[in-house]
């Protein structure tokens, strides 16, 4: 009987370790996805700002002439 309990505990621990590994992998994936989203948003923002700045410069140049 004790052997059965020990093996069941071992299998439970294995399941828990697998589960925690899965959770860690999922968290890593989620973190990577979030970071990529943030990076793409940042790039879009920078591009938009540079575009807006160039447009503003063009408008002020036209006004100066």
PDB file of C-alpha atoms in Angstrom:
ATOM      1  CA  UNK A   1       0.000   0.000   0.000  1.00  0.00           C
ATOM      2  CA  UNK A   2       2.754   2.440   0.885  1.00  0.00           C
ATOM      3  CA  UNK A   3       4.429   1.729  -2.442  1.00  0.00           C
ATOM      4  CA  UNK A   4       1.268   2.733  -4.273  1.00  0.00           C
ATOM      5  CA  UNK A   5       1.074   5.970  -2.280  1.00  0.00           C
ATOM      6  CA  UNK A   6       4.736   6.744  -3.028  1.00  0.00           C
ATOM      7  CA  UNK A   7       4.349   6.114  -6.758  1.00  0.00           C
ATOM      8  CA  UNK A   8       1.190   8.195  -6.891  1.00  0.00           C
ATOM      9  CA  UNK A   9       2.977  11.034  -5.091  1.00  0.00           C
ATOM     10  CA  UNK A  10       5.872  10.726  -7.520  1.00  0.00           C
ATOM     11  CA  UNK A  11       3.548  10.838 -10.498  1.00  0.00           C
ATOM     12  CA  UNK A  12       1.784  13.824  -8.961  1.00  0.00           C
ATOM     13  CA  UNK A  13       5.108  15.587  -8.528  1.00  0.00           C
ATOM     14  CA  UNK A  14       5.991  14.780 -12.121  1.00  0.00           C
ATOM     15  CA  UNK A  15       2.663  16.225 -13.247  1.00  0.00           C
ATOM     16  CA  UNK A  16       3.251  19.333 -11.162  1.00  0.00           C
ATOM     17  CA  UNK A  17       6.740  19.805 -12.569  1.00  0.00           C
ATOM     18  CA  UNK A  18       5.411  19.332 -16.081  1.00  0.00           C
ATOM     19  CA  UNK A  19       2.646  21.781 -15.386  1.00  0.00           C
ATOM     20  CA  UNK A  20       5.047  24.345 -13.977  1.00  0.00           C
ATOM     21  CA  UNK A  21       7.311  23.872 -16.985  1.00  0.00           C
ATOM     22  CA  UNK A  22       4.346  24.414 -19.275  1.00  0.00           C
ATOM     23  CA  UNK A  23       3.361  27.516 -17.329  1.00  0.00           C
ATOM     24  CA  UNK A  24       6.901  28.863 -17.548  1.00  0.00           C
ATOM     25  CA  UNK A  25       7.027  28.232 -21.284  1.00  0.00           C
ATOM     26  CA  UNK A  26       3.634  29.877 -21.746  1.00  0.00           C
ATOM     27  CA  UNK A  27       4.745  32.883 -19.715  1.00  0.00           C
ATOM     28  CA  UNK A  28       7.876  33.178 -21.810  1.00  0.00           C
ATOM     29  CA  UNK A  29       5.839  33.028 -24.987  1.00  0.00           C
ATOM     30  CA  UNK A  30       3.417  35.599 -23.670  1.00  0.00           C
ATOM     31  CA  UNK A  31       6.256  37.878 -22.617  1.00  0.00           C
ATOM     32  CA  UNK A  32       7.876  37.589 -26.033  1.00  0.00           C
ATOM     33  CA  UNK A  33       4.591  38.326 -27.769  1.00  0.00           C
ATOM     34  CA  UNK A  34       3.947  41.352 -25.561  1.00  0.00           C
ATOM     35  CA  UNK A  35       7.479  42.623 -26.124  1.00  0.00           C
ATOM     36  CA  UNK A  36       7.112  42.244 -29.881  1.00  0.00           C
ATOM     37  CA  UNK A  37       3.813  44.103 -29.793  1.00  0.00           C
ATOM     38  CA  UNK A  38       5.344  46.893 -27.744  1.00  0.00           C
ATOM     39  CA  UNK A  39       8.319  47.066 -30.066  1.00  0.00           C
ATOM     40  CA  UNK A  40       6.138  47.262 -33.163  1.00  0.00           C
ATOM     41  CA  UNK A  41       3.977  49.932 -31.534  1.00  0.00           C
ATOM     42  CA  UNK A  42       7.103  51.872 -30.586  1.00  0.00           C
ATOM     43  CA  UNK A  43       8.410  51.660 -34.140  1.00  0.00           C
ATOM     44  CA  UNK A  44       5.058  52.797 -35.505  1.00  0.00           C
ATOM     45  CA  UNK A  45       5.046  55.698 -33.083  1.00  0.00           C
ATOM     46  CA  UNK A  46       8.575  56.735 -34.046  1.00  0.00           C
ATOM     47  CA  UNK A  47       7.722  56.507 -37.738  1.00  0.00           C
ATOM     48  CA  UNK A  48       4.574  58.532 -37.231  1.00  0.00           C
ATOM     49  CA  UNK A  49       6.442  61.186 -35.247  1.00  0.00           C
ATOM     50  CA  UNK A  50       9.150  61.472 -37.876  1.00  0.00           C
ATOM     51  CA  UNK A  51       6.521  61.671 -40.627  1.00  0.00           C
ATOM     52  CA  UNK A  52       4.580  64.328 -38.747  1.00  0.00           C
ATOM     53  CA  UNK A  53       7.766  66.297 -38.125  1.00  0.00           C
ATOM     54  CA  UNK A  54       8.708  66.204 -41.786  1.00  0.00           C
ATOM     55  CA  UNK A  55       5.200  67.299 -42.778  1.00  0.00           C
ATOM     56  CA  UNK A  56       5.296  70.135 -40.279  1.00  0.00           C
ATOM     57  CA  UNK A  57       8.683  71.182 -41.620  1.00  0.00           C
ATOM     58  CA  UNK A  58       7.331  71.165 -45.177  1.00  0.00           C
ATOM     59  CA  UNK A  59       4.353  73.277 -44.141  1.00  0.00           C
ATOM     60  CA  UNK A  60       6.528  75.807 -42.315  1.00  0.00           C
ATOM     61  CA  UNK A  61       8.885  75.975 -45.296  1.00  0.00           C
ATOM     62  CA  UNK A  62       5.968  76.697 -47.596  1.00  0.00           C
ATOM     63  CA  UNK A  63       4.702  79.365 -45.211  1.00  0.00           C
ATOM     64  CA  UNK A  64       8.120  80.996 -45.087  1.00  0.00           C
ATOM     65  CA  UNK A  65       8.264  81.280 -48.843  1.00  0.00           C
TER      66      UNK A  65
END
